[in-house]
């Protein structure tokens, strides 16, 4: 029982260790979006980090990211995305299937999104690790069980945020090198290009979330 209780702590410490490293290498940049990669021990697949600025408030961006049923509209190669369980306005579980080119099989996963905000800095963090269970494994689709993702949203003046997104996925099965590289470099550019368009929709443009404090955003405005 102790080992089971310690597992979430171990995974948390592993994520902090991975994403806290400083050996990120700039892979590509376009339209204000920078994509970095990081080689990890004991993994064939690189972690990625994306940095950019977005014209939005934290509430607007969080509203978009938590609206998982629309993820297929803007998330790279997402075939479907469905809300499984809404724990609270700031916590949910969702299921997603990723459409991969032949000869690879599609992947799917269940993710747990948790939103938190630092009461002093107003920085918002969304953790999105993959979790086991909740949806039965499907024939012909490889289930991803090892994935850690994190959004860090920092207010940078009025209606503007700095975004850092980090992700490491063990896709399982067999993935050609060219396909892995495509998702590590081209994928983030496509995601953030579409995200910037998606967030301008009225449903997000006027979003105000009760669990996101927006009172001090103006304090971060540059002179």
PDB file of N, CA, C and O in Angstrom, residues 149-190:
ATOM      1  N   UNK A 149       2.505  16.312 -19.337  1.00  0.00           N
ATOM      2  CA  UNK A 149       2.402  17.600 -20.013  1.00  0.00           C
ATOM      3  C   UNK A 149       2.093  18.697 -19.017  1.00  0.00           C
ATOM      4  O   UNK A 149       1.488  18.452 -17.963  1.00  0.00           O
ATOM      5  N   UNK A 150       2.512  19.905 -19.352  1.00  0.00           N
ATOM      6  CA  UNK A 150       2.310  21.007 -18.419  1.00  0.00           C
ATOM      7  C   UNK A 150       2.245  22.335 -19.178  1.00  0.00           C
ATOM      8  O   UNK A 150       3.090  22.623 -20.019  1.00  0.00           O
ATOM      9  N   UNK A 151       1.214  23.120 -18.889  1.00  0.00           N
ATOM     10  CA  UNK A 151       1.078  24.477 -19.396  1.00  0.00           C
ATOM     11  C   UNK A 151       1.388  25.456 -18.263  1.00  0.00           C
ATOM     12  O   UNK A 151       0.829  25.333 -17.168  1.00  0.00           O
ATOM     13  N   UNK A 152       2.254  26.422 -18.526  1.00  0.00           N
ATOM     14  CA  UNK A 152       2.524  27.495 -17.568  1.00  0.00           C
ATOM     15  C   UNK A 152       2.149  28.803 -18.243  1.00  0.00           C
ATOM     16  O   UNK A 152       2.724  29.172 -19.268  1.00  0.00           O
ATOM     17  N   UNK A 153       1.179  29.503 -17.661  1.00  0.00           N
ATOM     18  CA  UNK A 153       0.604  30.712 -18.256  1.00  0.00           C
ATOM     19  C   UNK A 153       0.917  31.897 -17.354  1.00  0.00           C
ATOM     20  O   UNK A 153       0.425  31.975 -16.223  1.00  0.00           O
ATOM     21  N   UNK A 154       1.744  32.810 -17.850  1.00  0.00           N
ATOM     22  CA  UNK A 154       2.199  33.945 -17.047  1.00  0.00           C
ATOM     23  C   UNK A 154       1.616  35.249 -17.578  1.00  0.00           C
ATOM     24  O   UNK A 154       1.843  35.593 -18.741  1.00  0.00           O
ATOM     25  N   UNK A 155       0.866  35.995 -16.759  1.00  0.00           N
ATOM     26  CA  UNK A 155       0.348  37.287 -17.207  1.00  0.00           C
ATOM     27  C   UNK A 155       1.487  38.214 -17.610  1.00  0.00           C
ATOM     28  O   UNK A 155       2.510  38.299 -16.928  1.00  0.00           O
ATOM     29  N   UNK A 156       1.313  38.912 -18.713  1.00  0.00           N
ATOM     30  CA  UNK A 156       2.365  39.800 -19.222  1.00  0.00           C
ATOM     31  C   UNK A 156       1.745  41.110 -19.688  1.00  0.00           C
ATOM     32  O   UNK A 156       1.937  41.549 -20.820  1.00  0.00           O
ATOM     33  N   UNK A 157       0.971  41.711 -18.802  1.00  0.00           N
ATOM     34  CA  UNK A 157       0.272  42.942 -19.150  1.00  0.00           C
ATOM     35  C   UNK A 157      -1.198  42.669 -19.373  1.00  0.00           C
ATOM     36  O   UNK A 157      -1.706  41.582 -19.126  1.00  0.00           O
ATOM     37  N   UNK A 158      -1.891  43.646 -19.850  1.00  0.00           N
ATOM     38  CA  UNK A 158      -3.328  43.525 -20.079  1.00  0.00           C
ATOM     39  C   UNK A 158      -3.591  42.734 -21.357  1.00  0.00           C
ATOM     40  O   UNK A 158      -3.063  43.060 -22.417  1.00  0.00           O
ATOM     41  N   UNK A 159      -4.392  41.681 -21.218  1.00  0.00           N
ATOM     42  CA  UNK A 159      -4.800  40.855 -22.361  1.00  0.00           C
ATOM     43  C   UNK A 159      -3.613  40.264 -23.123  1.00  0.00           C
ATOM     44  O   UNK A 159      -3.639  40.147 -24.344  1.00  0.00           O
ATOM     45  N   UNK A 160      -2.598  39.863 -22.390  1.00  0.00           N
ATOM     46  CA  UNK A 160      -1.437  39.217 -23.008  1.00  0.00           C
ATOM     47  C   UNK A 160      -0.814  38.253 -21.996  1.00  0.00           C
ATOM     48  O   UNK A 160      -0.703  38.577 -20.808  1.00  0.00           O
ATOM     49  N   UNK A 161      -0.412  37.067 -22.474  1.00  0.00           N
ATOM     50  CA  UNK A 161       0.227  36.091 -21.590  1.00  0.00           C
ATOM     51  C   UNK A 161       1.440  35.481 -22.267  1.00  0.00           C
ATOM     52  O   UNK A 161       1.507  35.389 -23.497  1.00  0.00           O
ATOM     53  N   UNK A 162       2.397  35.081 -21.451  1.00  0.00           N
ATOM     54  CA  UNK A 162       3.508  34.272 -21.917  1.00  0.00           C
ATOM     55  C   UNK A 162       3.167  32.819 -21.610  1.00  0.00           C
ATOM     56  O   UNK A 162       2.716  32.499 -20.503  1.00  0.00           O
ATOM     57  N   UNK A 163       3.374  31.959 -22.591  1.00  0.00           N
ATOM     58  CA  UNK A 163       3.011  30.556 -22.444  1.00  0.00           C
ATOM     59  C   UNK A 163       4.238  29.673 -22.591  1.00  0.00           C
ATOM     60  O   UNK A 163       5.051  29.868 -23.501  1.00  0.00           O
ATOM     61  N   UNK A 164       4.369  28.725 -21.677  1.00  0.00           N
ATOM     62  CA  UNK A 164       5.379  27.680 -21.792  1.00  0.00           C
ATOM     63  C   UNK A 164       4.654  26.338 -21.701  1.00  0.00           C
ATOM     64  O   UNK A 164       3.910  26.082 -20.743  1.00  0.00           O
ATOM     65  N   UNK A 165       4.856  25.525 -22.711  1.00  0.00           N
ATOM     66  CA  UNK A 165       4.213  24.212 -22.753  1.00  0.00           C
ATOM     67  C   UNK A 165       5.293  23.153 -22.852  1.00  0.00           C
ATOM     68  O   UNK A 165       6.157  23.203 -23.736  1.00  0.00           O
ATOM     69  N   UNK A 166       5.274  22.189 -21.940  1.00  0.00           N
ATOM     70  CA  UNK A 166       6.259  21.108 -21.951  1.00  0.00           C
ATOM     71  C   UNK A 166       5.532  19.778 -22.049  1.00  0.00           C
ATOM     72  O   UNK A 166       4.464  19.580 -21.467  1.00  0.00           O
ATOM     73  N   UNK A 167       6.130  18.841 -22.792  1.00  0.00           N
ATOM     74  CA  UNK A 167       5.487  17.555 -23.014  1.00  0.00           C
ATOM     75  C   UNK A 167       6.532  16.473 -23.261  1.00  0.00           C
ATOM     76  O   UNK A 167       7.504  16.687 -23.984  1.00  0.00           O
ATOM     77  N   UNK A 168       6.302  15.315 -22.656  1.00  0.00           N
ATOM     78  CA  UNK A 168       7.070  14.125 -22.990  1.00  0.00           C
ATOM     79  C   UNK A 168       6.118  12.954 -23.073  1.00  0.00           C
ATOM     80  O   UNK A 168       5.326  12.707 -22.150  1.00  0.00           O
ATOM     81  N   UNK A 169       6.166  12.219 -24.184  1.00  0.00           N
ATOM     82  CA  UNK A 169       5.257  11.105 -24.424  1.00  0.00           C
ATOM     83  C   UNK A 169       6.055   9.863 -24.804  1.00  0.00           C
ATOM     84  O   UNK A 169       6.966   9.930 -25.629  1.00  0.00           O
ATOM     85  N   UNK A 170       5.700   8.751 -24.196  1.00  0.00           N
ATOM     86  CA  UNK A 170       6.169   7.444 -24.646  1.00  0.00           C
ATOM     87  C   UNK A 170       5.015   6.831 -25.429  1.00  0.00           C
ATOM     88  O   UNK A 170       4.045   6.336 -24.837  1.00  0.00           O
ATOM     89  N   UNK A 171       5.061   6.872 -26.764  1.00  0.00           N
ATOM     90  CA  UNK A 171       3.898   6.487 -27.569  1.00  0.00           C
ATOM     91  C   UNK A 171       3.621   4.995 -27.624  1.00  0.00           C
ATOM     92  O   UNK A 171       2.541   4.587 -28.058  1.00  0.00           O
ATOM     93  N   UNK A 172       4.558   4.171 -27.199  1.00  0.00           N
ATOM     94  CA  UNK A 172       4.346   2.738 -27.242  1.00  0.00           C
ATOM     95  C   UNK A 172       4.369   2.205 -28.674  1.00  0.00           C
ATOM     96  O   UNK A 172       4.320   2.964 -29.636  1.00  0.00           O
ATOM     97  N   UNK A 173       4.456   0.898 -28.811  1.00  0.00           N
ATOM     98  CA  UNK A 173       4.457   0.289 -30.128  1.00  0.00           C
ATOM     99  C   UNK A 173       5.639   0.744 -30.973  1.00  0.00           C
ATOM    100  O   UNK A 173       6.688   1.127 -30.467  1.00  0.00           O
ATOM    101  N   UNK A 174       5.455   0.718 -32.289  1.00  0.00           N
ATOM    102  CA  UNK A 174       6.516   1.090 -33.222  1.00  0.00           C
ATOM    103  C   UNK A 174       6.178   2.400 -33.914  1.00  0.00           C
ATOM    104  O   UNK A 174       5.099   2.538 -34.494  1.00  0.00           O
ATOM    105  N   UNK A 175       7.096   3.358 -33.833  1.00  0.00           N
ATOM    106  CA  UNK A 175       6.916   4.664 -34.468  1.00  0.00           C
ATOM    107  C   UNK A 175       8.153   4.948 -35.327  1.00  0.00           C
ATOM    108  O   UNK A 175       9.274   4.987 -34.807  1.00  0.00           O
ATOM    109  N   UNK A 176       8.006   5.169 -36.642  1.00  0.00           N
ATOM    110  CA  UNK A 176       9.159   5.520 -37.472  1.00  0.00           C
ATOM    111  C   UNK A 176       9.801   6.817 -36.997  1.00  0.00           C
ATOM    112  O   UNK A 176       9.104   7.718 -36.497  1.00  0.00           O
ATOM    113  N   UNK A 177      11.109   6.933 -37.172  1.00  0.00           N
ATOM    114  CA  UNK A 177      11.831   8.118 -36.711  1.00  0.00           C
ATOM    115  C   UNK A 177      11.303   9.386 -37.360  1.00  0.00           C
ATOM    116  O   UNK A 177      11.160  10.419 -36.698  1.00  0.00           O
ATOM    117  N   UNK A 178      10.980   9.323 -38.672  1.00  0.00           N
ATOM    118  CA  UNK A 178      10.504  10.519 -39.358  1.00  0.00           C
ATOM    119  C   UNK A 178       9.181  11.019 -38.791  1.00  0.00           C
ATOM    120  O   UNK A 178       8.922  12.225 -38.721  1.00  0.00           O
ATOM    121  N   UNK A 179       8.357  10.067 -38.333  1.00  0.00           N
ATOM    122  CA  UNK A 179       7.067  10.446 -37.764  1.00  0.00           C
ATOM    123  C   UNK A 179       7.244  11.078 -36.387  1.00  0.00           C
ATOM    124  O   UNK A 179       6.584  12.069 -36.047  1.00  0.00           O
ATOM    125  N   UNK A 180       8.142  10.505 -35.597  1.00  0.00           N
ATOM    126  CA  UNK A 180       8.421  11.067 -34.279  1.00  0.00           C
ATOM    127  C   UNK A 180       8.965  12.480 -34.401  1.00  0.00           C
ATOM    128  O   UNK A 180       8.575  13.380 -33.647  1.00  0.00           O
ATOM    129  N   UNK A 181       9.857  12.688 -35.361  1.00  0.00           N
ATOM    130  CA  UNK A 181      10.425  14.022 -35.563  1.00  0.00           C
ATOM    131  C   UNK A 181       9.363  15.017 -36.036  1.00  0.00           C
ATOM    132  O   UNK A 181       9.380  16.195 -35.669  1.00  0.00           O
ATOM    133  N   UNK A 182       8.439  14.545 -36.864  1.00  0.00           N
ATOM    134  CA  UNK A 182       7.366  15.407 -37.354  1.00  0.00           C
ATOM    135  C   UNK A 182       6.516  15.920 -36.202  1.00  0.00           C
ATOM    136  O   UNK A 182       6.191  17.114 -36.127  1.00  0.00           O
ATOM    137  N   UNK A 183       6.169  15.036 -35.300  1.00  0.00           N
ATOM    138  CA  UNK A 183       5.329  15.437 -34.179  1.00  0.00           C
ATOM    139  C   UNK A 183       6.095  16.308 -33.187  1.00  0.00           C
ATOM    140  O   UNK A 183       5.494  17.126 -32.493  1.00  0.00           O
ATOM    141  N   UNK A 184       7.397  16.131 -33.118  1.00  0.00           N
ATOM    142  CA  UNK A 184       8.195  16.910 -32.169  1.00  0.00           C
ATOM    143  C   UNK A 184       8.485  18.320 -32.665  1.00  0.00           C
ATOM    144  O   UNK A 184       8.704  19.223 -31.862  1.00  0.00           O
ATOM    145  N   UNK A 185       8.487  18.524 -33.975  1.00  0.00           N
ATOM    146  CA  UNK A 185       8.841  19.845 -34.515  1.00  0.00           C
ATOM    147  C   UNK A 185       7.652  20.537 -35.173  1.00  0.00           C
ATOM    148  O   UNK A 185       7.280  21.648 -34.802  1.00  0.00           O
ATOM    149  N   UNK A 186       7.036  19.872 -36.157  1.00  0.00           N
ATOM    150  CA  UNK A 186       5.932  20.491 -36.874  1.00  0.00           C
ATOM    151  C   UNK A 186       4.664  20.566 -36.035  1.00  0.00           C
ATOM    152  O   UNK A 186       3.910  21.543 -36.115  1.00  0.00           O
ATOM    153  N   UNK A 187       4.435  19.555 -35.208  1.00  0.00           N
ATOM    154  CA  UNK A 187       3.222  19.507 -34.397  1.00  0.00           C
ATOM    155  C   UNK A 187       2.996  20.737 -33.543  1.00  0.00           C
ATOM    156  O   UNK A 187       1.924  21.358 -33.609  1.00  0.00           O
ATOM    157  N   UNK A 188       3.974  21.142 -32.713  1.00  0.00           N
ATOM    158  CA  UNK A 188       3.772  22.330 -31.873  1.00  0.00           C
ATOM    159  C   UNK A 188       3.504  23.603 -32.661  1.00  0.00           C
ATOM    160  O   UNK A 188       2.693  24.439 -32.240  1.00  0.00           O
ATOM    161  N   UNK A 189       4.169  23.777 -33.814  1.00  0.00           N
ATOM    162  CA  UNK A 189       3.938  24.968 -34.626  1.00  0.00           C
ATOM    163  C   UNK A 189       2.499  25.013 -35.117  1.00  0.00           C
ATOM    164  O   UNK A 189       1.848  26.071 -35.094  1.00  0.00           O
ATOM    165  N   UNK A 190       1.986  23.864 -35.555  1.00  0.00           N
ATOM    166  CA  UNK A 190       0.611  23.805 -36.045  1.00  0.00           C
ATOM    167  C   UNK A 190      -0.390  24.026 -34.913  1.00  0.00           C
ATOM    168  O   UNK A 190      -1.411  24.701 -35.089  1.00  0.00           O
TER     169      UNK A 190
END
